[in-house]
Short mmCIF file of C-alpha atoms and ligand atoms in Angstrom, two decimals:
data_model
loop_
_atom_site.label_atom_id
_atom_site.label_comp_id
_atom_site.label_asym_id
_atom_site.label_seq_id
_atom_site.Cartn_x
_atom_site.Cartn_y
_atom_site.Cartn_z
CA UNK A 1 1.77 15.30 19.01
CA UNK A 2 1.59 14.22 15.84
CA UNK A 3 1.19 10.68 14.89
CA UNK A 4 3.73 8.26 13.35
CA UNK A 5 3.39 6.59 10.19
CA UNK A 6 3.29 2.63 8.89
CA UNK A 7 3.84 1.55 5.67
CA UNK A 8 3.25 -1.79 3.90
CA UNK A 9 4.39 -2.35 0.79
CA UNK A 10 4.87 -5.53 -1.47
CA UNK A 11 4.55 -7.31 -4.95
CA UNK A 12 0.93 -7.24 -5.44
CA UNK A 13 -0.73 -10.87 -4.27
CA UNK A 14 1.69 -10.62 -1.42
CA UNK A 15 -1.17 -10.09 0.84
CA UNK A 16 -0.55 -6.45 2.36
CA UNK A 17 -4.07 -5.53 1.64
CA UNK A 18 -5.67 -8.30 3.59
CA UNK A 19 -2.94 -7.90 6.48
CA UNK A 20 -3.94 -3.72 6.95
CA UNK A 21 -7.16 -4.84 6.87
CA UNK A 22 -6.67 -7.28 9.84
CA UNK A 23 -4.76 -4.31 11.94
CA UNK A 24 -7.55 -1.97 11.02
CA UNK A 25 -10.15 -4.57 12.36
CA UNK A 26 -7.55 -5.51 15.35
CA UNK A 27 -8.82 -1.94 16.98
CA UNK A 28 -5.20 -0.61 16.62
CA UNK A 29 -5.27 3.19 17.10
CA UNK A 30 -4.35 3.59 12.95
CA UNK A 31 -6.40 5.42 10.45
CA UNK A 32 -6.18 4.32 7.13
CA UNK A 33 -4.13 6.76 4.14
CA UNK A 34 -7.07 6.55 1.27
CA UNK A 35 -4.54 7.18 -1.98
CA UNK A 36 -5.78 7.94 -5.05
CA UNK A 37 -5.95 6.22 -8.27
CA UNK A 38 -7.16 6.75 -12.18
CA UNK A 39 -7.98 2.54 -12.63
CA UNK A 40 -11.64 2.14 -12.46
CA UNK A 41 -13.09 0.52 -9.09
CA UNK A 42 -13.48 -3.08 -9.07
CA UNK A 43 -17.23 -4.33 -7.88
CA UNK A 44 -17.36 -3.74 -3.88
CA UNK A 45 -15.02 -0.90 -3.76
CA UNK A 46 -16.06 2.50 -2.84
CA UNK A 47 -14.78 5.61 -3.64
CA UNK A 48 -13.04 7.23 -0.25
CA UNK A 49 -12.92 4.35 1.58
CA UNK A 50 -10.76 2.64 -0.88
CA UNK A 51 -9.40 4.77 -3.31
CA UNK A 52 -9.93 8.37 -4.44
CA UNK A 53 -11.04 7.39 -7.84
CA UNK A 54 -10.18 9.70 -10.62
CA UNK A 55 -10.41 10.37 -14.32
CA UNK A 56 -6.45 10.31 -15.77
CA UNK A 57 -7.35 14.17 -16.35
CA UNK A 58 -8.23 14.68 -12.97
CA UNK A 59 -5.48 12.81 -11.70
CA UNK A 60 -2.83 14.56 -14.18
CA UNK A 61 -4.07 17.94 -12.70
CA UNK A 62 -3.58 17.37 -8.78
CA UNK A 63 -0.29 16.03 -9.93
CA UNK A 64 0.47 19.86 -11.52
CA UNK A 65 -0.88 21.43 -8.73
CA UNK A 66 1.45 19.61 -6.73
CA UNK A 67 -0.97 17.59 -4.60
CA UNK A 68 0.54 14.44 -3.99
CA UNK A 69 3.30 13.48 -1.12
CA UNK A 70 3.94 10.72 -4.03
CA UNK A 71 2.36 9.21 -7.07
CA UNK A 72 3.48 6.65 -9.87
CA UNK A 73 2.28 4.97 -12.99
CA UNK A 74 2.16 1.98 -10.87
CA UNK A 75 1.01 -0.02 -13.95
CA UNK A 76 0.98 1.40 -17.58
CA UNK A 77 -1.51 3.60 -18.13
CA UNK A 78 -2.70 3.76 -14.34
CA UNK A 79 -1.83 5.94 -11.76
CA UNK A 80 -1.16 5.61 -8.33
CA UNK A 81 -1.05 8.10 -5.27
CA UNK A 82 -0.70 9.21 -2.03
CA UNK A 83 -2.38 12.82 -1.16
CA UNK A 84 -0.62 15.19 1.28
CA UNK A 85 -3.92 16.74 2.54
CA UNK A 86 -4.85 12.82 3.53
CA UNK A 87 -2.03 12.14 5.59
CA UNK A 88 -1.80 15.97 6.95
CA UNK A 89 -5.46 15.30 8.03
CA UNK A 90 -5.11 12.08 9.91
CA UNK A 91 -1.74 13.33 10.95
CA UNK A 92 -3.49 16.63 12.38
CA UNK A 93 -5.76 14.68 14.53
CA UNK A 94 -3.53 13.13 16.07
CA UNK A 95 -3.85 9.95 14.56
CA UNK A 96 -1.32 7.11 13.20
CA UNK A 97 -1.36 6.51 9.49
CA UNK A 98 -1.39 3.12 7.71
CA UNK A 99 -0.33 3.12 3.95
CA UNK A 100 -0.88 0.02 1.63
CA UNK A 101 1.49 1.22 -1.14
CA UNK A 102 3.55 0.00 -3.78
CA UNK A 103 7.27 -0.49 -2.86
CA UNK A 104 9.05 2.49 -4.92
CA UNK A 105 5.68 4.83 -3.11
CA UNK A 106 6.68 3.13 0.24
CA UNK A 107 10.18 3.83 0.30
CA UNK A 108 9.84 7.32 -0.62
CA UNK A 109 7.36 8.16 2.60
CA UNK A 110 10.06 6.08 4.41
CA UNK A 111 12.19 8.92 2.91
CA UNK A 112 10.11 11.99 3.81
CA UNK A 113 9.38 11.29 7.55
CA UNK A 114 12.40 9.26 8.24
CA UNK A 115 11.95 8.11 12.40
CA UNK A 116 8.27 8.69 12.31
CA UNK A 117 7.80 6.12 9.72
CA UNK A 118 8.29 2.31 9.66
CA UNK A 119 8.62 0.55 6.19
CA UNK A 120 7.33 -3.03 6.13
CA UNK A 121 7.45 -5.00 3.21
CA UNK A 122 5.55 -8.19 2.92
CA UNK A 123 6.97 -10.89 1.26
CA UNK A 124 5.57 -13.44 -0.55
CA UNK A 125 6.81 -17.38 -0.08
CA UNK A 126 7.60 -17.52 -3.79
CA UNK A 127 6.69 -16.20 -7.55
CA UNK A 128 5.03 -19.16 -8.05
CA UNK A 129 3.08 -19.08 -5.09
CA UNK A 130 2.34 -15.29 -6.10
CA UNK A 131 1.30 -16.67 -9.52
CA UNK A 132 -1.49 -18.83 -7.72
CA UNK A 133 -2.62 -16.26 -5.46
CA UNK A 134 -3.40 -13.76 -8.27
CA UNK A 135 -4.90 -16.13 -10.04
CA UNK A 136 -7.13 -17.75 -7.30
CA UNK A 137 -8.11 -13.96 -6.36
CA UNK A 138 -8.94 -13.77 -10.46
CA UNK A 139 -9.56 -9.92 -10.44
CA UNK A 140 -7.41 -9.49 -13.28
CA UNK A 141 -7.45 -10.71 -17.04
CA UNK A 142 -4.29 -12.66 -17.55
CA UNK A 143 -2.40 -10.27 -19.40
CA UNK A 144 -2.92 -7.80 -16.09
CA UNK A 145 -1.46 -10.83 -14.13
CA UNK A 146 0.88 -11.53 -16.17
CA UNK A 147 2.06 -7.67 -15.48
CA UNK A 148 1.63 -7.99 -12.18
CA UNK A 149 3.91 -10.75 -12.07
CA UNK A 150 6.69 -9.05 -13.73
CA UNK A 151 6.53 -6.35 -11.57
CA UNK A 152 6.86 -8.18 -8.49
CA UNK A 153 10.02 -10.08 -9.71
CA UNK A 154 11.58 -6.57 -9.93
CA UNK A 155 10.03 -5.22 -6.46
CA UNK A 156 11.42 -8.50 -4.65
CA UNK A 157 14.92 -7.00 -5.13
CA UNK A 158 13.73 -3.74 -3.09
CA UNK A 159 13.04 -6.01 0.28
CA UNK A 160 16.11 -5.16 2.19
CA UNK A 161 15.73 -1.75 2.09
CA UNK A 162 12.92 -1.83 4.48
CA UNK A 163 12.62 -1.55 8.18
CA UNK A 164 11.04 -4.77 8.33
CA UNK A 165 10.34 -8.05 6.04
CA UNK A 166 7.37 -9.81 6.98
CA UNK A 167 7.26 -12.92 4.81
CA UNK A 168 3.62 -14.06 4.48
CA UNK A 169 3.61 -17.97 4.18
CA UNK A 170 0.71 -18.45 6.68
CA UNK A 171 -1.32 -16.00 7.09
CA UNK A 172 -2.51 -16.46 10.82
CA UNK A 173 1.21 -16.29 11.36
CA UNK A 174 1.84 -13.17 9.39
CA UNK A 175 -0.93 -11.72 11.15
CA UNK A 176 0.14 -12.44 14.46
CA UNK A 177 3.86 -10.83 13.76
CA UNK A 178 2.13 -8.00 12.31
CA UNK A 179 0.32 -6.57 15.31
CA UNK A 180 4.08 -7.30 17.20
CA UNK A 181 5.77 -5.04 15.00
CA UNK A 182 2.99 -2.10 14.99
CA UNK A 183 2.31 -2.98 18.83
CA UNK A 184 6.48 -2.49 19.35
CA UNK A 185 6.52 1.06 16.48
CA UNK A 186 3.63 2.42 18.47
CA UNK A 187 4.48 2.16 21.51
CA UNK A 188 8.42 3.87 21.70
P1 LIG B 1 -4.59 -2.42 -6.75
O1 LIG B 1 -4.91 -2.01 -8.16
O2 LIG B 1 -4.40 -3.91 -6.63
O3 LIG B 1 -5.55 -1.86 -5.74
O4 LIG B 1 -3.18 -1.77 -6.36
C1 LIG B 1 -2.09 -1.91 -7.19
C2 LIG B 1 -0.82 -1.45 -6.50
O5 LIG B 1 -0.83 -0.03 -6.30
C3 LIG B 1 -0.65 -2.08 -5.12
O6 LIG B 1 0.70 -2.52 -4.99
C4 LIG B 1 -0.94 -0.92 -4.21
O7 LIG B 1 -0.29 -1.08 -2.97
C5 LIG B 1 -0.37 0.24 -5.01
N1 LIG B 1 -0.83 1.53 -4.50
C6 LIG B 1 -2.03 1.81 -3.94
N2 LIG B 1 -2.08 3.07 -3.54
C7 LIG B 1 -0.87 3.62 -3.84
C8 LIG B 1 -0.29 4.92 -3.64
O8 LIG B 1 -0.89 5.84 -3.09
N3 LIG B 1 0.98 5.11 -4.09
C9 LIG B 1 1.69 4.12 -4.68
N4 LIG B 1 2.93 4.41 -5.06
N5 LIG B 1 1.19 2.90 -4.87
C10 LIG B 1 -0.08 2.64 -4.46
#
């Protein structure tokens, strides 16, 4: 049988990223969906373990050759996306697939596999609290946040058309209703 599908998607600073990571760790049976991207890797990050990074040519040509399940100029100038022969592989084995994706990439897998797929979104407490977080994390030049910011203002109006909204206030809380949600999906 093939396996199912779970996505997480939020405003970036929500804290998706650090919640897959906890699942991941948690010994769920999930393999993680490595998309690709044309930013360039920030210090610690590896290329296929947490991105496929690309050159924007390289990127612009899987795109024409029809590679990707779905991709987006998440911010201007860089690309975001999901490969079909990564989720076909972890699929093929078997496996269950875990996607930390923008909200627009999230609801469209929610789209493509339907049942097999639950969409989480996490939620942050506020924009202001977002603000902080990005800022505290300090990964970004303030213009970048400043973008980031903007974006997730839009994204928040996207919540409701998820399965699921987690809202992350406390993270050892979010955590906990995490693994009750996947533990639930998983197991019907
Ligand atoms: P970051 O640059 O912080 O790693 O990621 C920026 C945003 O891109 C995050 O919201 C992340 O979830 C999103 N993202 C990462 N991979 C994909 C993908 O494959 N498709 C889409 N649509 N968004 C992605």
């Amino acid at each position: 049988m093939k396996g199912k599908l779970i996505i997480f998607s939020a405003p970036s600073g929500a804290g998706k990223t650090t919640i897959v990571r906890h699942l991941l760790q948690k010994g769920f049976d999930l393999e993680f969906s490595v998309s690709a991207t044309s930013r360039e890797p920030r210090p610690n990050e590896k290329h296929g373990k947490d991105y496929y990074f690309l050159s924007a040519e390289e990127f612009k040509k899987r795109v024409e050759a029809n590679e990707f399940l779905e991709w987006e100029e998440v911010y201007k100038g860089t690309s975001y996306g999901t490969l079909k022969s990564e989720v076909e592989r972890i699929r093929n084995e078997g496996k269950n697939v875990i996607f930390d994706v923008d909200v627009v990439g999230g609801l469209n897998i929610k789209k493509y596999y339907g049942d097999d797929a639950l969409a989480v979104f996490v939620q942050p407490p506020s924009v202001e609290e977002l603000r902080k977080r990005l800022t505290v994390r300090s990964t970004e030049t303030e213009e970048k946040i400043a973008m980031r910011i903007a974006k997730a203002e839009h994204e928040l109006r996207f919540a409701s058309q998820f399965d699921v909204v987690l809202v992350n206030e406390d993270l050892g809380k979010a955590f906990i209703e995490a693994e009750k949600i996947i533990s639930e999906f998983l197991s019907t």
